[in-house]
Amino acid sequence: MENVMLRDVIVDDLPIFFEQQKDMTANFMAAFTTKDPADKVAFKAHWEKILNNEAIIKKTVIFNEKVAGHVSSFEQFGEREVSYWIGREYWGRGVATKALSQFLDCITIRPLYARAVKDNIASIRVLEKCGFEIKGEDKGYSNARAEEVEEYILKLS
């Protein structure tokens, strides 16, 4: 039986997150990524900040006893947002939806916001299945695409 669960992020998860971050297809879909996904020094510095910031709620996604990705909530643009990253080998299996749904059960802060590039239909569907609604649009520079892209702003009331 396929099982999704969340647990606190531990340092041993980081090498898996780093490998997932280097996936160019995943970077393209996420759009708003680091300038150089293969830069291990920048990755470590970024995650050190995340791990040391108690205001960021972060969980590792476990699927069938393997690290499948992570989900987090943080403040951005003056609002509380959620974000997730699921390794590509787990796409299309309901992992993101189950993980985000479990995360939202634990996070009682509302409203919550999320952002997704307009052509990332799968991520938009995950967010909608979890109760988010498209409330606006924005544009931003995508490192992964090396151009400005349009995104939806979604809200969970």
XYZ file of N, CA and C in Angstrom:
471
model
N 0.847 -1.198 0.000
C 0.000 0.000 0.000
C 0.882 1.247 0.000
N 0.527 2.203 -0.849
C 1.296 3.437 -0.939
C 0.887 4.378 0.196
N 1.900 4.942 0.842
C 1.652 5.723 2.034
C 2.439 7.032 1.991
N 1.759 8.132 2.305
C 2.406 9.442 2.383
C 2.323 9.906 3.827
N 3.445 10.372 4.366
C 3.443 10.960 5.696
C 4.437 12.111 5.743
N 4.280 12.959 6.734
C 5.177 14.092 6.936
C 5.938 13.898 8.233
N 7.167 14.396 8.252
C 7.950 14.441 9.483
C 8.852 15.659 9.419
N 9.461 16.011 10.539
C 10.379 17.149 10.549
C 11.540 16.894 9.597
N 12.019 17.955 8.986
C 13.199 17.875 8.117
C 14.415 17.600 8.995
N 15.244 16.665 8.563
C 16.505 16.395 9.241
C 17.647 16.598 8.243
N 18.836 16.807 8.770
C 20.006 17.084 7.927
C 20.227 15.970 6.904
N 19.920 14.744 7.252
C 20.110 13.619 6.329
C 19.209 13.694 5.105
N 18.165 14.522 5.154
C 17.269 14.691 3.994
C 17.896 15.582 2.927
N 18.809 16.439 3.333
C 19.310 17.475 2.429
C 19.985 16.943 1.170
N 20.807 15.881 1.244
C 21.381 15.376 -0.017
C 20.311 14.917 -1.015
N 19.213 14.391 -0.526
C 18.121 13.971 -1.415
C 17.441 15.203 -2.006
N 17.187 16.208 -1.175
C 16.598 17.456 -1.681
C 17.501 18.076 -2.745
N 18.815 18.012 -2.517
C 19.758 18.596 -3.473
C 19.679 17.875 -4.816
N 19.648 16.552 -4.787
C 19.530 15.781 -6.036
C 18.228 16.115 -6.748
N 17.141 16.240 -5.993
C 15.855 16.588 -6.596
C 15.901 17.987 -7.212
N 16.591 18.900 -6.541
C 16.694 20.276 -7.025
C 17.448 20.359 -8.340
N 18.358 19.447 -8.594
C 19.160 19.489 -9.824
C 18.397 19.009 -11.060
N 17.214 18.454 -10.885
C 16.407 17.943 -12.001
C 15.917 19.123 -12.846
N 16.382 19.212 -14.074
C 16.061 20.361 -14.931
C 14.583 20.418 -15.315
N 13.951 19.275 -15.503
C 12.516 19.260 -15.814
C 11.725 19.816 -14.642
N 12.076 19.399 -13.442
C 11.397 19.896 -12.248
C 11.635 21.390 -12.082
N 12.844 21.840 -12.356
C 13.161 23.265 -12.278
C 12.310 24.064 -13.257
N 12.179 23.560 -14.467
C 11.372 24.256 -15.471
C 9.930 24.396 -14.989
N 9.378 23.313 -14.449
C 7.997 23.343 -13.985
C 7.836 24.275 -12.786
N 8.783 24.226 -11.858
C 8.703 25.095 -10.674
C 8.920 26.552 -11.060
N 9.751 26.786 -12.039
C 10.067 28.106 -12.611
C 10.864 28.999 -11.670
N 10.382 29.190 -10.462
C 11.048 30.106 -9.528
C 11.994 29.310 -8.643
N 13.190 29.167 -9.139
C 14.180 28.318 -8.486
C 15.472 29.108 -8.286
N 16.427 28.453 -7.701
C 17.740 29.060 -7.497
C 18.416 29.323 -8.845
N 19.355 30.248 -8.870
C 20.040 30.584 -10.123
C 20.794 29.393 -10.685
N 21.472 28.642 -9.830
C 22.233 27.472 -10.271
C 21.874 26.288 -9.381
N 20.950 25.428 -9.825
C 20.518 24.297 -9.013
C 21.651 23.341 -8.618
N 22.756 23.365 -9.344
C 23.877 22.468 -9.042
C 24.885 23.080 -8.065
N 24.628 24.301 -7.606
C 25.531 24.980 -6.673
C 25.275 24.469 -5.255
N 26.112 23.517 -4.829
C 25.930 22.869 -3.530
C 26.164 23.832 -2.370
N 27.103 24.764 -2.522
C 27.382 25.741 -1.465
C 26.153 26.627 -1.228
N 25.563 27.126 -2.306
C 24.369 27.963 -2.190
C 23.201 27.161 -1.610
N 23.072 25.908 -2.035
C 22.012 25.036 -1.522
C 22.159 24.873 -0.008
N 23.372 24.554 0.437
C 23.605 24.353 1.875
C 23.324 25.626 2.668
N 23.745 26.767 2.153
C 23.508 28.040 2.833
C 22.003 28.331 2.924
N 21.297 28.072 1.838
C 19.848 28.288 1.796
C 19.148 27.418 2.840
N 19.489 26.141 2.862
C 18.830 25.230 3.800
C 19.252 25.473 5.239
N 20.457 25.962 5.448
C 20.879 26.311 6.806
C 19.983 27.429 7.347
N 19.696 28.425 6.496
C 18.788 29.515 6.892
C 17.392 28.972 7.203
N 16.901 28.078 6.352
C 15.570 27.496 6.561
C 15.526 26.729 7.874
N 16.506 25.868 8.091
C 16.515 25.032 9.293
C 16.652 25.860 10.563
N 17.328 26.991 10.486
C 17.538 27.831 11.669
C 16.448 28.869 11.888
N 15.477 28.934 10.982
C 14.407 29.921 11.083
C 13.140 29.240 11.612
N 12.840 29.502 12.875
C 11.665 28.863 13.493
C 10.342 29.367 12.919
N 10.360 30.502 12.226
C 9.139 31.034 11.619
C 8.757 30.260 10.359
N 9.700 29.490 9.816
C 9.408 28.655 8.644
C 9.006 27.270 9.135
N 7.818 26.869 8.745
C 7.341 25.529 9.077
C 7.748 24.631 7.922
N 8.542 23.592 8.207
C 9.066 22.756 7.130
C 8.953 21.288 7.505
N 8.503 20.510 6.529
C 8.318 19.077 6.731
C 8.881 18.315 5.540
N 9.417 17.157 5.833
C 9.856 16.233 4.790
C 8.679 15.350 4.420
N 8.504 15.132 3.120
C 7.450 14.251 2.621
C 8.060 12.860 2.458
N 7.438 11.895 3.112
C 7.870 10.499 3.026
C 6.814 9.732 2.234
N 7.251 9.017 1.222
C 6.354 8.189 0.409
C 6.919 6.779 0.387
N 6.133 5.828 0.884
C 6.591 4.439 0.962
C 7.983 4.340 1.605
N 8.135 5.070 2.713
C 9.355 5.051 3.531
C 10.570 5.692 2.869
N 10.360 6.440 1.782
C 11.464 7.138 1.110
C 11.190 8.639 1.103
N 12.259 9.423 1.164
C 12.124 10.873 1.101
C 11.695 11.249 -0.315
N 10.501 11.833 -0.421
C 9.939 12.181 -1.724
C 10.008 13.679 -2.000
N 10.268 14.486 -0.971
C 10.318 15.925 -1.163
C 10.088 16.656 0.143
N 9.612 17.897 0.023
C 9.371 18.703 1.218
C 8.235 19.685 0.968
N 7.640 20.136 2.057
C 6.568 21.124 2.027
C 6.862 22.128 3.144
N 6.569 23.397 2.871
C 6.881 24.411 3.878
C 5.893 25.566 3.818
N 5.915 26.357 4.889
C 5.136 27.576 4.959
C 6.040 28.653 5.525
N 5.945 29.836 4.925
C 6.846 30.938 5.254
C 6.157 32.249 4.902
N 6.728 33.340 5.380
C 6.176 34.640 5.036
C 6.885 35.203 3.806
N 6.088 35.685 2.873
C 6.625 36.307 1.660
C 5.640 37.377 1.210
N 6.146 38.536 0.822
C 5.306 39.643 0.374
C 4.252 40.003 1.430
N 4.597 39.824 2.703
C 3.696 40.181 3.787
C 2.563 39.206 4.034
N 2.592 38.066 3.361
C 1.537 37.056 3.518
C 2.169 35.702 3.851
N 1.389 34.814 4.444
C 1.856 33.467 4.743
C 1.633 32.604 3.502
N 2.683 31.959 3.014
C 2.598 31.137 1.805
C 2.976 29.695 2.094
N 2.562 28.830 1.199
C 3.010 27.439 1.227
C 3.730 27.141 -0.075
N 4.624 26.192 0.012
C 5.378 25.749 -1.144
C 5.708 24.274 -0.951
N 5.899 23.585 -2.051
C 6.307 22.180 -1.942
C 7.164 21.813 -3.130
N 7.945 20.775 -2.930
C 8.797 20.222 -3.996
C 8.733 18.708 -3.847
N 8.313 18.064 -4.894
C 8.238 16.609 -4.908
C 9.161 16.111 -6.008
N 10.016 15.142 -5.676
C 10.919 14.571 -6.664
C 10.136 14.025 -7.853
N 10.686 14.213 -9.032
C 9.955 13.871 -10.257
C 9.547 12.404 -10.329
N 10.349 11.529 -9.725
C 9.994 10.097 -9.763
C 8.699 9.801 -9.006
N 8.198 10.783 -8.238
C 6.960 10.601 -7.473
C 5.779 11.355 -8.087
N 6.001 12.047 -9.198
C 4.925 12.805 -9.827
C 3.835 11.862 -10.336
N 2.617 12.361 -10.357
C 1.488 11.616 -10.928
C 0.986 10.492 -10.049
N 1.394 10.474 -8.793
C 0.992 9.392 -7.883
C 0.186 9.910 -6.696
N -0.184 11.184 -6.736
C -0.971 11.767 -5.654
C -0.159 12.168 -4.430
N 1.158 12.089 -4.530
C 2.013 12.380 -3.380
C 1.892 13.847 -2.964
N 1.972 14.760 -3.922
C 1.900 16.186 -3.600
C 0.567 16.541 -2.961
N -0.521 16.038 -3.511
C -1.848 16.341 -2.968
C -1.987 15.805 -1.550
N -1.577 14.559 -1.333
C -1.682 13.982 0.018
C -0.781 14.718 0.998
N 0.431 15.042 0.582
C 1.363 15.727 1.472
C 0.848 17.125 1.826
N 0.395 17.878 0.824
C -0.098 19.221 1.087
C -1.354 19.168 1.954
N -2.228 18.241 1.693
C -3.442 18.096 2.489
C -3.101 17.829 3.961
N -2.154 16.924 4.207
C -1.728 16.645 5.583
C -1.096 17.879 6.220
N -0.286 18.589 5.443
C 0.374 19.792 5.939
C -0.664 20.835 6.341
N -1.683 21.010 5.509
C -2.716 22.008 5.782
C -3.557 21.639 7.003
N -3.652 20.349 7.309
C -4.334 19.915 8.525
C -3.566 20.360 9.768
N -2.255 20.468 9.645
C -1.392 20.849 10.773
C -1.229 22.360 10.891
N -1.354 23.071 9.787
C -1.143 24.513 9.756
C -2.510 25.177 9.782
N -2.818 25.836 10.874
C -4.160 26.419 11.010
C -4.212 27.871 10.559
N -3.074 28.433 10.155
C -3.022 29.826 9.718
C -3.832 29.991 8.428
N -4.745 30.954 8.443
C -5.501 31.305 7.256
C -5.624 32.820 7.224
N -5.630 33.449 6.107
C -5.499 32.796 4.803
C -4.055 32.362 4.545
N -3.927 31.407 3.656
C -2.636 30.951 3.150
C -2.616 31.209 1.654
N -1.444 31.519 1.155
C -1.283 31.784 -0.267
C -0.294 30.796 -0.884
N -0.401 30.644 -2.170
C 0.546 29.838 -2.940
C 0.672 30.489 -4.310
N 1.769 30.206 -4.965
C 2.001 30.738 -6.306
C 2.406 29.582 -7.211
N 1.922 29.647 -8.437
C 2.291 28.628 -9.424
C 2.341 29.282 -10.796
N 3.392 28.974 -11.539
C 3.503 29.474 -12.894
C 2.287 28.949 -13.681
N 1.743 29.784 -14.552
C 0.469 29.468 -15.201
C 0.454 28.155 -15.981
N 1.594 27.725 -16.520
C 1.582 26.481 -17.295
C 1.890 25.239 -16.454
N 2.028 25.410 -15.131
C 2.241 24.246 -14.266
C 0.877 23.734 -13.806
N 0.180 23.130 -14.752
C -1.198 22.668 -14.536
C -1.271 21.679 -13.380
N -0.295 20.787 -13.266
C -0.320 19.769 -12.205
C -0.274 20.428 -10.825
N 0.586 21.408 -10.656
C 0.690 22.071 -9.360
C -0.577 22.868 -9.045
N -1.127 23.512 -10.044
C -2.376 24.248 -9.851
C -3.482 23.287 -9.416
N -3.539 22.112 -10.038
C -4.554 21.105 -9.666
C -4.355 20.632 -8.229
N -3.113 20.407 -7.821
C -2.831 19.999 -6.434
C -3.385 21.051 -5.475
N -3.066 22.308 -5.758
C -3.516 23.389 -4.889
C -5.040 23.483 -4.859
N -5.679 23.361 -6.010
C -7.147 23.425 -6.063
C -7.772 22.252 -5.320
N -7.219 21.064 -5.449
C -7.743 19.891 -4.721
C -7.658 20.102 -3.215
N -6.696 20.915 -2.788
C -6.510 21.185 -1.364
C -7.267 22.438 -0.903
N -8.101 22.994 -1.777
C -8.974 24.088 -1.387
C -8.531 25.480 -1.791
N -7.395 25.612 -2.435
C -6.933 26.922 -2.890
C -7.730 27.353 -4.113
N -7.933 28.666 -4.226
C -8.613 29.239 -5.381
C -7.732 30.318 -5.989
N -7.758 30.407 -7.311
C -7.000 31.456 -7.988
C -7.628 32.801 -7.643
N -6.798 33.704 -7.111
C -7.290 35.014 -6.683
C -6.595 36.162 -7.397
N -5.521 35.866 -8.129
C -4.825 36.944 -8.799
C -3.734 36.421 -9.703
N -3.039 37.362 -10.313
C -1.950 37.024 -11.221
C -0.773 37.936 -10.925
N 0.391 37.467 -11.296
C 1.608 38.249 -11.119
C 2.592 37.810 -12.196
N 3.690 38.527 -12.279
C 4.779 38.156 -13.178
C 6.059 38.176 -12.358
N 6.991 37.332 -12.731
C 8.270 37.331 -12.050
C 9.321 36.690 -12.919
N 10.563 36.985 -12.595
C 11.660 36.420 -13.368
C 11.916 34.982 -12.936
N 11.958 34.096 -13.890
C 12.216 32.677 -13.656
C 13.670 32.366 -13.995
N 14.443 32.003 -12.969
C 15.821 31.582 -13.222
C 15.863 30.344 -14.107
N 14.951 29.416 -13.864
C 14.954 28.151 -14.602
C 14.644 28.344 -16.083
N 13.891 29.391 -16.405
C 13.491 29.643 -17.789
C 14.216 30.833 -18.409
N 14.943 31.550 -17.582
C 15.714 32.724 -18.027
C 14.831 33.755 -18.723
N 13.626 33.936 -18.181
C 12.703 34.937 -18.711
C 11.626 35.241 -17.678
N 10.926 36.333 -17.913
C 9.800 36.659 -17.062
C 8.640 35.728 -17.411
N 7.960 35.220 -16.371
C 6.825 34.323 -16.587
C 5.620 34.829 -15.801
N 4.460 34.402 -16.242
C 3.224 34.747 -15.558
C 2.869 33.642 -14.583
N 2.336 34.058 -13.429
C 1.964 33.089 -12.405
C 0.596 33.423 -11.842
N -0.023 32.410 -11.269
C -1.262 32.603 -10.518
C -0.926 32.729 -9.050
N -1.708 33.566 -8.369
C -1.664 33.651 -6.919
C -2.934 32.965 -6.434
N -2.748 31.944 -5.601
C -3.885 31.183 -5.089
C -4.017 31.416 -3.597
N -5.252 31.310 -3.110
C -5.533 31.607 -1.706
C -6.396 30.507 -1.098
N -6.066 30.158 0.123
C -6.882 29.237 0.926
C -7.413 30.041 2.096
N -8.744 30.238 2.136
C -9.352 31.054 3.201
C -9.594 30.238 4.446
